[in-house]
PDB file of N, CA and C in Angstrom:
ATOM      1  N   MET C1448     144.752 132.868  82.642  1.00 74.00           N
ATOM      2  CA  MET C1448     145.776 131.852  82.810  1.00 74.00           C
ATOM      3  C   MET C1448     145.885 131.408  84.275  1.00 74.00           C
ATOM      4  N   ASN C1449     145.766 132.372  85.185  1.00 92.00           N
ATOM      5  CA  ASN C1449     145.820 132.033  86.601  1.00 92.00           C
ATOM      6  C   ASN C1449     144.692 131.095  87.011  1.00 92.00           C
ATOM      7  N   GLU C1450     143.521 131.290  86.424  1.00 93.00           N
ATOM      8  CA  GLU C1450     142.367 130.447  86.742  1.00 93.00           C
ATOM      9  C   GLU C1450     142.643 128.987  86.379  1.00 93.00           C
ATOM     10  N   ILE C1451     143.221 128.762  85.209  1.00 92.00           N
ATOM     11  CA  ILE C1451     143.557 127.399  84.774  1.00 92.00           C
ATOM     12  C   ILE C1451     144.594 126.795  85.713  1.00 92.00           C
ATOM     13  N   ALA C1452     145.600 127.570  86.062  1.00 92.00           N
ATOM     14  CA  ALA C1452     146.637 127.081  86.978  1.00 92.00           C
ATOM     15  C   ALA C1452     146.030 126.721  88.331  1.00 92.00           C
ATOM     16  N   ASN C1453     145.139 127.547  88.816  1.00 93.00           N
ATOM     17  CA  ASN C1453     144.486 127.268  90.104  1.00 93.00           C
ATOM     18  C   ASN C1453     143.632 126.007  90.042  1.00 93.00           C
ATOM     19  N   GLN C1454     142.952 125.799  88.909  1.00 95.00           N
ATOM     20  CA  GLN C1454     142.152 124.583  88.737  1.00 95.00           C
ATOM     21  C   GLN C1454     143.044 123.350  88.759  1.00 95.00           C
ATOM     22  N   LYS C1455     144.184 123.433  88.088  1.00 94.00           N
ATOM     23  CA  LYS C1455     145.111 122.298  88.052  1.00 94.00           C
ATOM     24  C   LYS C1455     145.661 122.010  89.446  1.00 94.00           C
ATOM     25  N   ILE C1456     145.989 123.062  90.180  1.00 95.00           N
ATOM     26  CA  ILE C1456     146.480 122.891  91.550  1.00 95.00           C
ATOM     27  C   ILE C1456     145.415 122.211  92.406  1.00 95.00           C
ATOM     28  N   ASP C1457     144.166 122.639  92.247  1.00 95.00           N
ATOM     29  CA  ASP C1457     143.064 122.020  92.989  1.00 95.00           C
ATOM     30  C   ASP C1457     142.895 120.551  92.607  1.00 95.00           C
ATOM     31  N   GLN C1458     143.032 120.247  91.311  1.00 96.00           N
ATOM     32  CA  GLN C1458     142.906 118.861  90.854  1.00 96.00           C
ATOM     33  C   GLN C1458     144.008 117.996  91.455  1.00 96.00           C
ATOM     34  N   VAL C1459     145.228 118.518  91.481  1.00 96.00           N
ATOM     35  CA  VAL C1459     146.345 117.769  92.063  1.00 96.00           C
ATOM     36  C   VAL C1459     146.095 117.535  93.550  1.00 96.00           C
ATOM     37  N   ALA C1460     145.630 118.555  94.251  1.00 96.00           N
ATOM     38  CA  ALA C1460     145.336 118.412  95.679  1.00 96.00           C
ATOM     39  C   ALA C1460     144.248 117.360  95.904  1.00 96.00           C
ATOM     40  N   ASP C1461     143.223 117.367  95.058  1.00 96.00           N
ATOM     41  CA  ASP C1461     142.158 116.366  95.163  1.00 96.00           C
ATOM     42  C   ASP C1461     142.702 114.960  94.931  1.00 96.00           C
ATOM     43  N   LEU C1462     143.549 114.804  93.920  1.00 97.00           N
ATOM     44  CA  LEU C1462     144.136 113.492  93.633  1.00 97.00           C
ATOM     45  C   LEU C1462     145.028 113.021  94.776  1.00 97.00           C
ATOM     46  N   GLN C1463     145.784 113.938  95.356  1.00 97.00           N
ATOM     47  CA  GLN C1463     146.627 113.572  96.491  1.00 97.00           C
ATOM     48  C   GLN C1463     145.776 113.102  97.666  1.00 97.00           C
ATOM     49  N   GLN C1464     144.657 113.759  97.893  1.00 97.00           N
ATOM     50  CA  GLN C1464     143.762 113.353  98.979  1.00 97.00           C
ATOM     51  C   GLN C1464     143.155 111.981  98.687  1.00 97.00           C
ATOM     52  N   GLN C1465     142.777 111.745  97.433  1.00 97.00           N
ATOM     53  CA  GLN C1465     142.230 110.439  97.059  1.00 97.00           C
ATOM     54  C   GLN C1465     143.266 109.339  97.259  1.00 97.00           C
ATOM     55  N   MET C1466     144.518 109.619  96.900  1.00 97.00           N
ATOM     56  CA  MET C1466     145.586 108.633  97.090  1.00 97.00           C
ATOM     57  C   MET C1466     145.788 108.336  98.573  1.00 97.00           C
ATOM     58  N   LYS C1467     145.748 109.367  99.401  1.00 97.00           N
ATOM     59  CA  LYS C1467     145.885 109.174 100.846  1.00 97.00           C
ATOM     60  C   LYS C1467     144.731 108.325 101.367  1.00 97.00           C
ATOM     61  N   ASN C1468     143.515 108.623 100.909  1.00 96.00           N
ATOM     62  CA  ASN C1468     142.348 107.849 101.336  1.00 96.00           C
ATOM     63  C   ASN C1468     142.476 106.384 100.930  1.00 96.00           C
ATOM     64  N   LEU C1469     142.978 106.135  99.715  1.00 95.00           N
ATOM     65  CA  LEU C1469     143.167 104.756  99.258  1.00 95.00           C
ATOM     66  C   LEU C1469     144.215 104.035 100.096  1.00 95.00           C
ATOM     67  N   ARG C1470     145.314 104.727 100.407  1.00 94.00           N
ATOM     68  CA  ARG C1470     146.346 104.127 101.264  1.00 94.00           C
ATOM     69  C   ARG C1470     145.777 103.794 102.639  1.00 94.00           C
ATOM     70  N   ASP C1471     145.003 104.725 103.192  1.00 94.00           N
ATOM     71  CA  ASP C1471     144.390 104.488 104.499  1.00 94.00           C
ATOM     72  C   ASP C1471     143.444 103.290 104.440  1.00 94.00           C
ATOM     73  N   SER C1472     142.659 103.202 103.380  1.00 93.00           N
ATOM     74  CA  SER C1472     141.735 102.076 103.220  1.00 93.00           C
ATOM     75  C   SER C1472     142.491 100.762 103.111  1.00 93.00           C
ATOM     76  N   LYS C1473     143.564 100.756 102.317  1.00 91.00           N
ATOM     77  CA  LYS C1473     144.376  99.548 102.171  1.00 91.00           C
ATOM     78  C   LYS C1473     144.959  99.139 103.513  1.00 91.00           C
ATOM     79  N   ASN C1474     145.449 100.110 104.269  1.00 91.00           N
ATOM     80  CA  ASN C1474     146.008  99.797 105.583  1.00 91.00           C
ATOM     81  C   ASN C1474     144.948  99.224 106.516  1.00 91.00           C
ATOM     82  N   ASN C1475     143.737  99.760 106.451  1.00 90.00           N
ATOM     83  CA  ASN C1475     142.646  99.235 107.275  1.00 90.00           C
ATOM     84  C   ASN C1475     142.302  97.803 106.886  1.00 90.00           C
ATOM     85  N   VAL C1476     142.262  97.529 105.593  1.00 90.00           N
ATOM     86  CA  VAL C1476     141.970  96.174 105.121  1.00 90.00           C
ATOM     87  C   VAL C1476     143.081  95.221 105.554  1.00 90.00           C
ATOM     88  N   THR C1477     144.330  95.665 105.436  1.00 88.00           N
ATOM     89  CA  THR C1477     145.458  94.830 105.836  1.00 88.00           C
ATOM     90  C   THR C1477     145.375  94.503 107.323  1.00 88.00           C
ATOM     91  N   ARG C1478     145.085  95.507 108.145  1.00 89.00           N
ATOM     92  CA  ARG C1478     144.954  95.269 109.588  1.00 89.00           C
ATOM     93  C   ARG C1478     143.816  94.293 109.868  1.00 89.00           C
ATOM     94  N   SER C1479     142.698  94.461 109.167  1.00 87.00           N
ATOM     95  CA  SER C1479     141.559  93.563 109.366  1.00 87.00           C
ATOM     96  C   SER C1479     141.902  92.137 108.966  1.00 87.00           C
ATOM     97  N   LEU C1480     142.589  91.981 107.838  1.00 85.00           N
ATOM     98  CA  LEU C1480     142.996  90.642 107.409  1.00 85.00           C
ATOM     99  C   LEU C1480     143.945  90.010 108.416  1.00 85.00           C
ATOM    100  N   ASN C1481     144.876  90.788 108.931  1.00 85.00           N
ATOM    101  CA  ASN C1481     145.807  90.252 109.921  1.00 85.00           C
ATOM    102  C   ASN C1481     145.079  89.821 111.186  1.00 85.00           C
ATOM    103  N   ARG C1482     144.087  90.607 111.612  1.00 86.00           N
ATOM    104  CA  ARG C1482     143.292  90.218 112.785  1.00 86.00           C
ATOM    105  C   ARG C1482     142.500  88.949 112.492  1.00 86.00           C
ATOM    106  N   LEU C1483     141.961  88.856 111.274  1.00 83.00           N
ATOM    107  CA  LEU C1483     141.225  87.657 110.883  1.00 83.00           C
ATOM    108  C   LEU C1483     142.133  86.433 110.897  1.00 83.00           C
ATOM    109  N   ILE C1484     143.332  86.586 110.360  1.00 80.00           N
ATOM    110  CA  ILE C1484     144.293  85.479 110.345  1.00 80.00           C
ATOM    111  C   ILE C1484     144.586  85.019 111.765  1.00 80.00           C
ATOM    112  N   GLU C1485     144.822  85.964 112.666  1.00 81.00           N
ATOM    113  CA  GLU C1485     145.110  85.610 114.057  1.00 81.00           C
ATOM    114  C   GLU C1485     143.924  84.904 114.706  1.00 81.00           C
ATOM    115  N   ALA C1486     142.724  85.390 114.439  1.00 79.00           N
ATOM    116  CA  ALA C1486     141.528  84.765 115.010  1.00 79.00           C
ATOM    117  C   ALA C1486     141.359  83.339 114.487  1.00 79.00           C
ATOM    118  N   VAL C1487     141.591  83.158 113.193  1.00 77.00           N
ATOM    119  CA  VAL C1487     141.453  81.821 112.601  1.00 77.00           C
ATOM    120  C   VAL C1487     142.513  80.887 113.169  1.00 77.00           C
ATOM    121  N   LYS C1488     143.738  81.389 113.327  1.00 75.00           N
ATOM    122  CA  LYS C1488     144.802  80.564 113.911  1.00 75.00           C
ATOM    123  C   LYS C1488     144.400  80.086 115.300  1.00 75.00           C
ATOM    124  N   LEU C1489     143.851  80.988 116.100  1.00 75.00           N
ATOM    125  CA  LEU C1489     143.449  80.618 117.454  1.00 75.00           C
ATOM    126  C   LEU C1489     142.289  79.628 117.439  1.00 75.00           C
ATOM    127  N   HIS C1490     141.376  79.811 116.507  1.00 72.00           N
ATOM    128  CA  HIS C1490     140.162  78.997 116.499  1.00 72.00           C
ATOM    129  C   HIS C1490     140.355  77.637 115.823  1.00 72.00           C
ATOM    130  N   ARG C1491     141.025  77.618 114.691  1.00 68.00           N
ATOM    131  CA  ARG C1491     141.084  76.403 113.881  1.00 68.00           C
ATOM    132  C   ARG C1491     142.430  75.697 113.932  1.00 68.00           C
ATOM    133  N   GLY C1492     143.454  76.345 114.444  1.00 63.00           N
ATOM    134  CA  GLY C1492     144.778  75.744 114.434  1.00 63.00           C
ATOM    135  C   GLY C1492     145.559  76.164 113.208  1.00 63.00           C
ATOM    136  N   THR C1493     146.796  75.735 113.151  1.00 62.00           N
ATOM    137  CA  THR C1493     147.691  76.247 112.112  1.00 62.00           C
ATOM    138  C   THR C1493     147.569  75.504 110.787  1.00 62.00           C
ATOM    139  N   GLN C1494     147.114  74.272 110.781  1.00 64.00           N
ATOM    140  CA  GLN C1494     147.078  73.513 109.528  1.00 64.00           C
ATOM    141  C   GLN C1494     146.158  74.170 108.503  1.00 64.00           C
ATOM    142  N   TRP C1495     144.993  74.573 108.944  1.00 64.00           N
ATOM    143  CA  TRP C1495     144.031  75.198 108.031  1.00 64.00           C
ATOM    144  C   TRP C1495     144.569  76.514 107.505  1.00 64.00           C
ATOM    145  N   ILE C1496     145.190  77.314 108.374  1.00 62.00           N
ATOM    146  CA  ILE C1496     145.680  78.626 107.953  1.00 62.00           C
ATOM    147  C   ILE C1496     146.839  78.484 106.976  1.00 62.00           C
ATOM    148  N   LYS C1497     147.614  77.410 107.077  1.00 67.00           N
ATOM    149  CA  LYS C1497     148.727  77.223 106.137  1.00 67.00           C
ATOM    150  C   LYS C1497     148.211  77.092 104.709  1.00 67.00           C
ATOM    151  N   SER C1498     147.088  76.448 104.530  1.00 69.00           N
ATOM    152  CA  SER C1498     146.543  76.307 103.179  1.00 69.00           C
ATOM    153  C   SER C1498     145.945  77.626 102.681  1.00 69.00           C
ATOM    154  N   LEU C1499     145.490  78.457 103.593  1.00 69.00           N
ATOM    155  CA  LEU C1499     144.884  79.729 103.224  1.00 69.00           C
ATOM    156  C   LEU C1499     145.919  80.844 103.100  1.00 69.00           C
ATOM    157  N   ASP C1500     147.040  80.714 103.784  1.00 69.00           N
ATOM    158  CA  ASP C1500     148.050  81.769 103.871  1.00 69.00           C
ATOM    159  C   ASP C1500     148.512  82.285 102.513  1.00 69.00           C
ATOM    160  N   PRO C1501     148.853  81.426 101.525  1.00 73.00           N
ATOM    161  CA  PRO C1501     149.291  81.952 100.227  1.00 73.00           C
ATOM    162  C   PRO C1501     148.221  82.799  99.532  1.00 73.00           C
ATOM    163  N   ILE C1502     146.978  82.421  99.684  1.00 70.00           N
ATOM    164  CA  ILE C1502     145.886  83.179  99.072  1.00 70.00           C
ATOM    165  C   ILE C1502     145.810  84.568  99.688  1.00 70.00           C
ATOM    166  N   LEU C1503     145.889  84.633 101.008  1.00 71.00           N
ATOM    167  CA  LEU C1503     145.821  85.927 101.689  1.00 71.00           C
ATOM    168  C   LEU C1503     147.021  86.788 101.345  1.00 71.00           C
ATOM    169  N   LYS C1504     148.192  86.178 101.245  1.00 71.00           N
ATOM    170  CA  LYS C1504     149.386  86.947 100.887  1.00 71.00           C
ATOM    171  C   LYS C1504     149.246  87.536  99.488  1.00 71.00           C
ATOM    172  N   ASP C1505     148.687  86.767  98.556  1.00 72.00           N
ATOM    173  CA  ASP C1505     148.442  87.288  97.209  1.00 72.00           C
ATOM    174  C   ASP C1505     147.481  88.471  97.255  1.00 72.00           C
ATOM    175  N   CYS C1506     146.447  88.371  98.082  1.00 70.00           N
ATOM    176  CA  CYS C1506     145.490  89.475  98.217  1.00 70.00           C
ATOM    177  C   CYS C1506     146.187  90.724  98.737  1.00 70.00           C
ATOM    178  N   LEU C1507     147.067  90.557  99.707  1.00 68.00           N
ATOM    179  CA  LEU C1507     147.764  91.706 100.283  1.00 68.00           C
ATOM    180  C   LEU C1507     148.711  92.331  99.270  1.00 68.00           C
ATOM    181  N   LYS C1508     149.374  91.495  98.454  1.00 70.00           N
ATOM    182  CA  LYS C1508     150.285  92.025  97.434  1.00 70.00           C
ATOM    183  C   LYS C1508     149.516  92.860  96.412  1.00 70.00           C
ATOM    184  N   GLU C1509     148.360  92.348  96.001  1.00 58.00           N
ATOM    185  CA  GLU C1509     147.559  93.037  94.993  1.00 58.00           C
ATOM    186  C   GLU C1509     146.904  94.285  95.559  1.00 58.00           C
ATOM    187  N   GLY C1510     146.639  94.266  96.892  1.00 52.00           N
ATOM    188  CA  GLY C1510     145.932  95.341  97.570  1.00 52.00           C
ATOM    189  C   GLY C1510     146.421  96.682  97.239  1.00 52.00           C
TER     190      GLY C1510
END
């Protein structure tokens, strides 16, 4: 019985680590998108980014 309990504990720990990794990845993508948005604003001006902004916001929500 202890062996099964230990396996379950290990599985939970693995899942928690995977969730942390996913959160970290999402945060990295969000930071990259924000840097991209800033670069585009500087390069192309605000009119172009206004048309793209809702699309990027949807991506971040789904992220």
